[in-house]
Coordinates of C-alpha atoms in Angstrom, one line a residue:
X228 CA 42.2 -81.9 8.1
X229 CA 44.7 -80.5 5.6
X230 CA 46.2 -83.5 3.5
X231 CA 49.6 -84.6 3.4
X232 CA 50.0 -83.9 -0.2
X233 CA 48.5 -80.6 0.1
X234 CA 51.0 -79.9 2.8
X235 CA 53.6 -81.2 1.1
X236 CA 53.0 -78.8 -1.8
X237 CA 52.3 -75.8 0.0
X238 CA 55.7 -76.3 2.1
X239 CA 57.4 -77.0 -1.6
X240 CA 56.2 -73.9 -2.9
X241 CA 56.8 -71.7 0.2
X242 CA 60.2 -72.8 0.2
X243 CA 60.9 -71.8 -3.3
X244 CA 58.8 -68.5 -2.5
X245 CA 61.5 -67.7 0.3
X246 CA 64.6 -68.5 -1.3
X247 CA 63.3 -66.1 -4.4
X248 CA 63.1 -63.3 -2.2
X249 CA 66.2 -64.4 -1.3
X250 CA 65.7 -65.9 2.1
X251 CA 66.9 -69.4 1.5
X252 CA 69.3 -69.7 4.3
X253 CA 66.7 -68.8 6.7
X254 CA 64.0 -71.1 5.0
X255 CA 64.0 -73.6 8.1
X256 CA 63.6 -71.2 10.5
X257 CA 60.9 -69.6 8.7
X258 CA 59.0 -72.4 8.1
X259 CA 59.1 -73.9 11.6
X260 CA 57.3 -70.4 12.7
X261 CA 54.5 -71.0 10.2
X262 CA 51.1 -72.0 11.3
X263 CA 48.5 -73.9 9.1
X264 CA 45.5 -72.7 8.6
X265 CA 42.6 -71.5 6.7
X266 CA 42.4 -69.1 3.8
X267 CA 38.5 -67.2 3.2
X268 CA 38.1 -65.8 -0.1
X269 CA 35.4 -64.0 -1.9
X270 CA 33.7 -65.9 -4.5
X271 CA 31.0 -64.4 -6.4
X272 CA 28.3 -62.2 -4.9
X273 CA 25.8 -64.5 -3.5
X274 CA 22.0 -63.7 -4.6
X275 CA 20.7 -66.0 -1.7
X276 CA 19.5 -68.9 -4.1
X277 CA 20.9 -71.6 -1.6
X278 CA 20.6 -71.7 2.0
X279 CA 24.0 -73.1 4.8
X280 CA 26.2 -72.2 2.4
X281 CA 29.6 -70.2 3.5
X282 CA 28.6 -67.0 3.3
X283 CA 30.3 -63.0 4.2
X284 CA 28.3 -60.3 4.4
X285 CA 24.4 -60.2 3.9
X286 CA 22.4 -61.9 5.9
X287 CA 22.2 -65.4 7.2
X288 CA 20.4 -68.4 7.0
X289 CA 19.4 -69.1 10.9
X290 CA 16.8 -71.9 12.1
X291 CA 13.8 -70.7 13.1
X292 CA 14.2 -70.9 17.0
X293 CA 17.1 -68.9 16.6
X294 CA 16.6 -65.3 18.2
X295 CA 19.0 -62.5 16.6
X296 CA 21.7 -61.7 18.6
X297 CA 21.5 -58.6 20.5
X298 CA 23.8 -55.8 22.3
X299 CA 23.5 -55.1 26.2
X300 CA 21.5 -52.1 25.0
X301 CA 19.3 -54.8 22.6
X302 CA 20.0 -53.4 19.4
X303 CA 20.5 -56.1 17.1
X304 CA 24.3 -57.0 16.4
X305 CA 25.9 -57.0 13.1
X306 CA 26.3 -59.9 11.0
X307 CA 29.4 -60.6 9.8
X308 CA 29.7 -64.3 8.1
X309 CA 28.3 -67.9 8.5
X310 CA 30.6 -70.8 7.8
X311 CA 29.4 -74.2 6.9
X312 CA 31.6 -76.5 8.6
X313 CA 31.6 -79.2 6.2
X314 CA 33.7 -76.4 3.8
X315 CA 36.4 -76.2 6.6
X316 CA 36.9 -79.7 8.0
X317 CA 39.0 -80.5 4.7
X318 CA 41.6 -77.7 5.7
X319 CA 41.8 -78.0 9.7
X320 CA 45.4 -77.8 10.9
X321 CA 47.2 -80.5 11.0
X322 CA 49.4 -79.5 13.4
X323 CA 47.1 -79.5 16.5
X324 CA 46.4 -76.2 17.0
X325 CA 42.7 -76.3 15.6
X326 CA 40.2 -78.5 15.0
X327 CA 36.7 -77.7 14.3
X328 CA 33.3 -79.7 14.4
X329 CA 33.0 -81.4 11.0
X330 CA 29.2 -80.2 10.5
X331 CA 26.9 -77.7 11.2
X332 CA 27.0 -73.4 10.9
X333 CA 29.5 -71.3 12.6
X334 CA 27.9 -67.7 12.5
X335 CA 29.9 -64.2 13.7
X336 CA 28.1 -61.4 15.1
X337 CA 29.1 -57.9 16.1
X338 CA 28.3 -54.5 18.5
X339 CA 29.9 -51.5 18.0
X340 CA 33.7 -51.5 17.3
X341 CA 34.7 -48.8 19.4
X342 CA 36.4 -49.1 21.6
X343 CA 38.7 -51.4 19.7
X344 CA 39.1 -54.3 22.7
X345 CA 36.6 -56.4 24.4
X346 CA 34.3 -55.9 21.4
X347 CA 30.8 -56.6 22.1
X348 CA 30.2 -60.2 19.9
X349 CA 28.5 -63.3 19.7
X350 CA 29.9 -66.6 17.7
X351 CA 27.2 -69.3 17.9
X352 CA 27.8 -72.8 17.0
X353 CA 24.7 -74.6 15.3
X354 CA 24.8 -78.3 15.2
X355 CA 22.5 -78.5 12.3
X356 CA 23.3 -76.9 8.8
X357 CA 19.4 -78.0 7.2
X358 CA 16.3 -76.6 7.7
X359 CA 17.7 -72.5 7.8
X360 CA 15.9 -69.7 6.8
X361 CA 17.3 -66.5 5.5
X362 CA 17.1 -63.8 8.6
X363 CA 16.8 -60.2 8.3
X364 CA 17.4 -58.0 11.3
X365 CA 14.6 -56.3 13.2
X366 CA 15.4 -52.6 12.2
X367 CA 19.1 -51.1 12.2
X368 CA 22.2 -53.3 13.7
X369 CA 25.0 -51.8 16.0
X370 CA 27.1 -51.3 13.4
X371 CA 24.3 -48.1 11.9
X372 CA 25.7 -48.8 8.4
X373 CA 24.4 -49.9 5.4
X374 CA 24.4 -54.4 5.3
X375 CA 27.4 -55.6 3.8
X376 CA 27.5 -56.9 0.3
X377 CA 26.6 -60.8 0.6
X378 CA 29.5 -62.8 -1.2
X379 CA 30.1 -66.4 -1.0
X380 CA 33.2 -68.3 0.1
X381 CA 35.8 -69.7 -1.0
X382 CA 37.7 -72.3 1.2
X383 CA 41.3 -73.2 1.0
X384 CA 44.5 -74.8 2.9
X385 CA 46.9 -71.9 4.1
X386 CA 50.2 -72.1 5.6
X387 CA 51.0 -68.7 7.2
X388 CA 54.0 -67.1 8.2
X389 CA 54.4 -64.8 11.2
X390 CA 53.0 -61.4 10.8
X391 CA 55.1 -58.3 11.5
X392 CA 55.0 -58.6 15.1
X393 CA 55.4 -61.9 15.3
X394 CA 58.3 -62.8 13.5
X395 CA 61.8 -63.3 15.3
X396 CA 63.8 -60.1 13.9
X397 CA 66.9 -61.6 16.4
X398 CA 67.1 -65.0 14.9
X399 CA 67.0 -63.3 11.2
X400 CA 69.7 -61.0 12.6
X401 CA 71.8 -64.2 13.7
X402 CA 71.9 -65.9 10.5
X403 CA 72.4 -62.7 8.6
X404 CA 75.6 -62.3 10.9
X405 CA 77.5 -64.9 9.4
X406 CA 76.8 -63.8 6.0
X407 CA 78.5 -59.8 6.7
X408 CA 81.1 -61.4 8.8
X409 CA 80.2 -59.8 12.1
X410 CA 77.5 -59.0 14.3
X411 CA 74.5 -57.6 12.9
X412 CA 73.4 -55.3 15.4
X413 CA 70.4 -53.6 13.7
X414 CA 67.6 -54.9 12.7
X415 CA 66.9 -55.6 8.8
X416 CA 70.7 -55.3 8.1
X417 CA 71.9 -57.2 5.3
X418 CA 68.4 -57.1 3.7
X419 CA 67.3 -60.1 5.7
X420 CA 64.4 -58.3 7.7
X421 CA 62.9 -56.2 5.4
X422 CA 63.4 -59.2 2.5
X423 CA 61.1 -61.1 5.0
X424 CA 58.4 -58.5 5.6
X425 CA 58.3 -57.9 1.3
X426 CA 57.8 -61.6 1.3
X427 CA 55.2 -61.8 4.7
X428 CA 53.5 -59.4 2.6
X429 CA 53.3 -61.3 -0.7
X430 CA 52.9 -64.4 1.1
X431 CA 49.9 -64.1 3.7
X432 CA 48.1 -61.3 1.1
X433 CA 48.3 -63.1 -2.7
X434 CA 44.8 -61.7 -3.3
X435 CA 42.3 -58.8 -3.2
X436 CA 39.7 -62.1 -2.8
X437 CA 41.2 -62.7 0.5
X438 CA 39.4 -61.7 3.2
X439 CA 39.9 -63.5 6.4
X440 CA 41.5 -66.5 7.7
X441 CA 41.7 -69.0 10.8
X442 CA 44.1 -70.2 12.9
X443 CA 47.2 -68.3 11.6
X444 CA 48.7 -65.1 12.7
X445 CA 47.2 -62.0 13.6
X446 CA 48.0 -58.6 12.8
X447 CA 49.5 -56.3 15.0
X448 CA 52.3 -53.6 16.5
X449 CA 53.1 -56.2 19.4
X450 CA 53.1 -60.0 20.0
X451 CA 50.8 -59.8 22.8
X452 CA 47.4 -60.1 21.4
X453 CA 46.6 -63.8 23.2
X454 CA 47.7 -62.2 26.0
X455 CA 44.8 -59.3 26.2
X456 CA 42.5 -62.3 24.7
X457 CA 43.5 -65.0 27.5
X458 CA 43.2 -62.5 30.2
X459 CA 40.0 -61.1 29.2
X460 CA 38.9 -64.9 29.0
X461 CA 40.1 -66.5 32.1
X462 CA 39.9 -63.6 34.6
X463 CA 37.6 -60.8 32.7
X464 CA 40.0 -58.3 33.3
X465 CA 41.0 -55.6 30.6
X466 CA 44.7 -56.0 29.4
X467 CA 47.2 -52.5 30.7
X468 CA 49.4 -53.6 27.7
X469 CA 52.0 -55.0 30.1
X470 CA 52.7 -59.0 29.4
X471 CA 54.9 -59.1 31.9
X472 CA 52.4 -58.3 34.2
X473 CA 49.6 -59.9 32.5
X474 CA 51.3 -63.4 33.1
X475 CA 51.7 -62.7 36.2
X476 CA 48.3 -62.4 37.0
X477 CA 47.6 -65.5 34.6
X478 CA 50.0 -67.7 36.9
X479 CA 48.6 -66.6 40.2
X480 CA 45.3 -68.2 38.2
X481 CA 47.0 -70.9 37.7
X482 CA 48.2 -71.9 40.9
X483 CA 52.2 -70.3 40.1
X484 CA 52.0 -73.1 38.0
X485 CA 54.2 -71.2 35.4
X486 CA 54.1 -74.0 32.7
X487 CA 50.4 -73.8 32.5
X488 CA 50.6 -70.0 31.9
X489 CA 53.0 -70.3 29.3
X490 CA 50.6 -73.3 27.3
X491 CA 47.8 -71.6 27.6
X492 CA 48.8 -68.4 26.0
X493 CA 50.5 -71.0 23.3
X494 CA 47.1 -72.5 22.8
X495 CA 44.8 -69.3 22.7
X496 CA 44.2 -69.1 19.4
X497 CA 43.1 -67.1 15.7
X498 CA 39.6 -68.3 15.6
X499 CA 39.0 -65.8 12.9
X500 CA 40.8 -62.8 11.6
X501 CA 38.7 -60.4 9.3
X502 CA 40.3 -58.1 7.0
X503 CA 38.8 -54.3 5.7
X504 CA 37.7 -55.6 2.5
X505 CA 36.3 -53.2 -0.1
X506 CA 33.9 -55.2 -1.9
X507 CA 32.1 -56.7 1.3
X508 CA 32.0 -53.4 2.7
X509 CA 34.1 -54.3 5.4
X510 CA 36.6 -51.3 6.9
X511 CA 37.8 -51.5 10.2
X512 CA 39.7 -48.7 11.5
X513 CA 42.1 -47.1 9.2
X514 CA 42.6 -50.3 6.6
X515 CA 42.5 -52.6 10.0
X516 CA 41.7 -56.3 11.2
X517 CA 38.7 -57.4 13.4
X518 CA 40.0 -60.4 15.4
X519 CA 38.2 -63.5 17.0
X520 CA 40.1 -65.8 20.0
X521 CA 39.6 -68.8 21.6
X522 CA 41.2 -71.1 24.3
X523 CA 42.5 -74.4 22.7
X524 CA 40.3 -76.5 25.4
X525 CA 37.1 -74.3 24.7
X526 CA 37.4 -74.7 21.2
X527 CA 37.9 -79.0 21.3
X528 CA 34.4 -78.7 24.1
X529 CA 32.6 -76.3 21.5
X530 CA 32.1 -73.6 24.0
X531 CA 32.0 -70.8 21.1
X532 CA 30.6 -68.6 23.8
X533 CA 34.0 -68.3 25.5
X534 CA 35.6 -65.9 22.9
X535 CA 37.4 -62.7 22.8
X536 CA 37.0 -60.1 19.9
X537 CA 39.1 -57.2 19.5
X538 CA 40.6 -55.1 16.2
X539 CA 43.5 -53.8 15.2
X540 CA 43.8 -50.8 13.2
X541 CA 47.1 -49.4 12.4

């Protein structure tokens, strides 16, 4: 778990951060939207001279009863990364909205990424990090490209603001009403809006090391991303891009118990978000974001098979 201090400091210096790009009165606000989470970095390229370390790209270290994932059609899937658990337990939220087994390997696998919902994935939880051998697939992977450089990781506390979709343009608009004296009726007037998004920017990207996070915001053109995870989830039905009638379905689920609907949609959450990154080899889309869910409940039982992968490309 995150530590006070380390908390402390991060909210310090995102404060300061805000009211440089000259967002100071909405500072509250902005920081009672922010989630804390988990920043992934690229250390240096890893040459495979240790075994359970954190590790992007490559291959993985897997024990030896461990068969390699495969696709419907049993081509072997794509590895993506292998987290050692003991690096992340230090930087779990502190909020509530993740918390993580504090040992053993967390390891991300991958089909083909097209179509770019419901992705074809496995995430496997293994208990113990010893005794792992370094795995190389049996032939080509779904992917069909070249294996992605190896690199190791680098683990640090994050506190992330909402992402372009996610942020409330209306309550910026409200407090930048005062300030014009009169209604600001358009979005980004008075600087405010786009001021935040420069700042977003800076914020949640402050390095070409970084390339994936947990727990935080994803990207997106549209707030609605736990809703095509949740309903893909609970009731294995594809997401028509309609949340209105996606919770609708959801609270039929749920007995019309609203509430219920409402909480879990609040607690499906970022797993993992993983960025194009060029020196991994990583490119989703057109510069996009390969994205990992889970429910809240699934997550505190360690049912990593009850995940939702999808990616967003702009």
């Amino acid at each position: 778990m995150i530590k006070p201090e380390q908390c402390e400091r991060l909210t310090r210096k995102a404060r300061k951060t805000l009211e440089e790009y000259g967002l100071g009165n909405a500072a509250d606000l902005l920081l009672a939207s922010s989630r804390w989470g988990i920043r992934l970095d690229v250390s240096t390229i890893d040459e495979y001279r240790r075994t359970g370390n954190s590790r992007v790209g490559g291959n993985p270290d897997l024990p030896s009863n461990m068969k390699w994932p495969l696709t419907q059609n049993g081509i072997p899937m794509t590895f993506l990364a292998q987290l050692n658990l003991v690096d992340l337990t230090p930087y779990t939220p502190n909020d509530g909205r993740g918390s993580l087994p504090e040992r053993g390997m967390l390891y991300f696998f991958i089909g083909v990424d097209e179509p770019a919902y419901h992705i074809e994935h496995r995430v496997i939880y293994e208990p113990d990090a010893h005794n792992l051998t370094r795995r190389e697939p049996d032939g080509e992977t779904a992917l069909g490209e070249d294996d992605f450089v190896a690199h190791s990781v680098t683990v640090l506390p994050n506190l992330e603001f909402p992402t372009y979709a996610y942020i409330d343009s209306l309550a910026l608009n409200a407090i930048a009403a005062p300030l014009s004296g009169g209604t600001v009726a358009v979005e980004g007037e008075e600087g405010l809006y786009d001021r935040y998004l420069e700042f977003e920017s800076s914020w949640n990207h402050p390095s070409t090391q970084n390339w994936g996070g947990m727990f935080g915001y994803p990207d997106g053109q549209h707030p609605d991303a736990e809703h095509q995870a949740l309903l893909q989830i609970v009731l294995n039905e594809e997401y028509a891009y309609d949340e209105q009638a996606c919770e609708k379905k959801l609270t039929a689920h749920y007995g019309g118990d609203e509430k219920r609907t409402q909480q879990e949609l609040a607690d499906t959450l970022l797993l993992l978000k993983i960025d194009t990154h060029d020196a991994i080899g990583f490119q989703w889309g057109d510069c996009g974001e390969l994205q990992f869910f889970i429910r809240k409940a699934d997550l505190l039982a360690g049912r990593f098979d009850q995940t939702y992968c999808s990616l967003y490309s702009s």
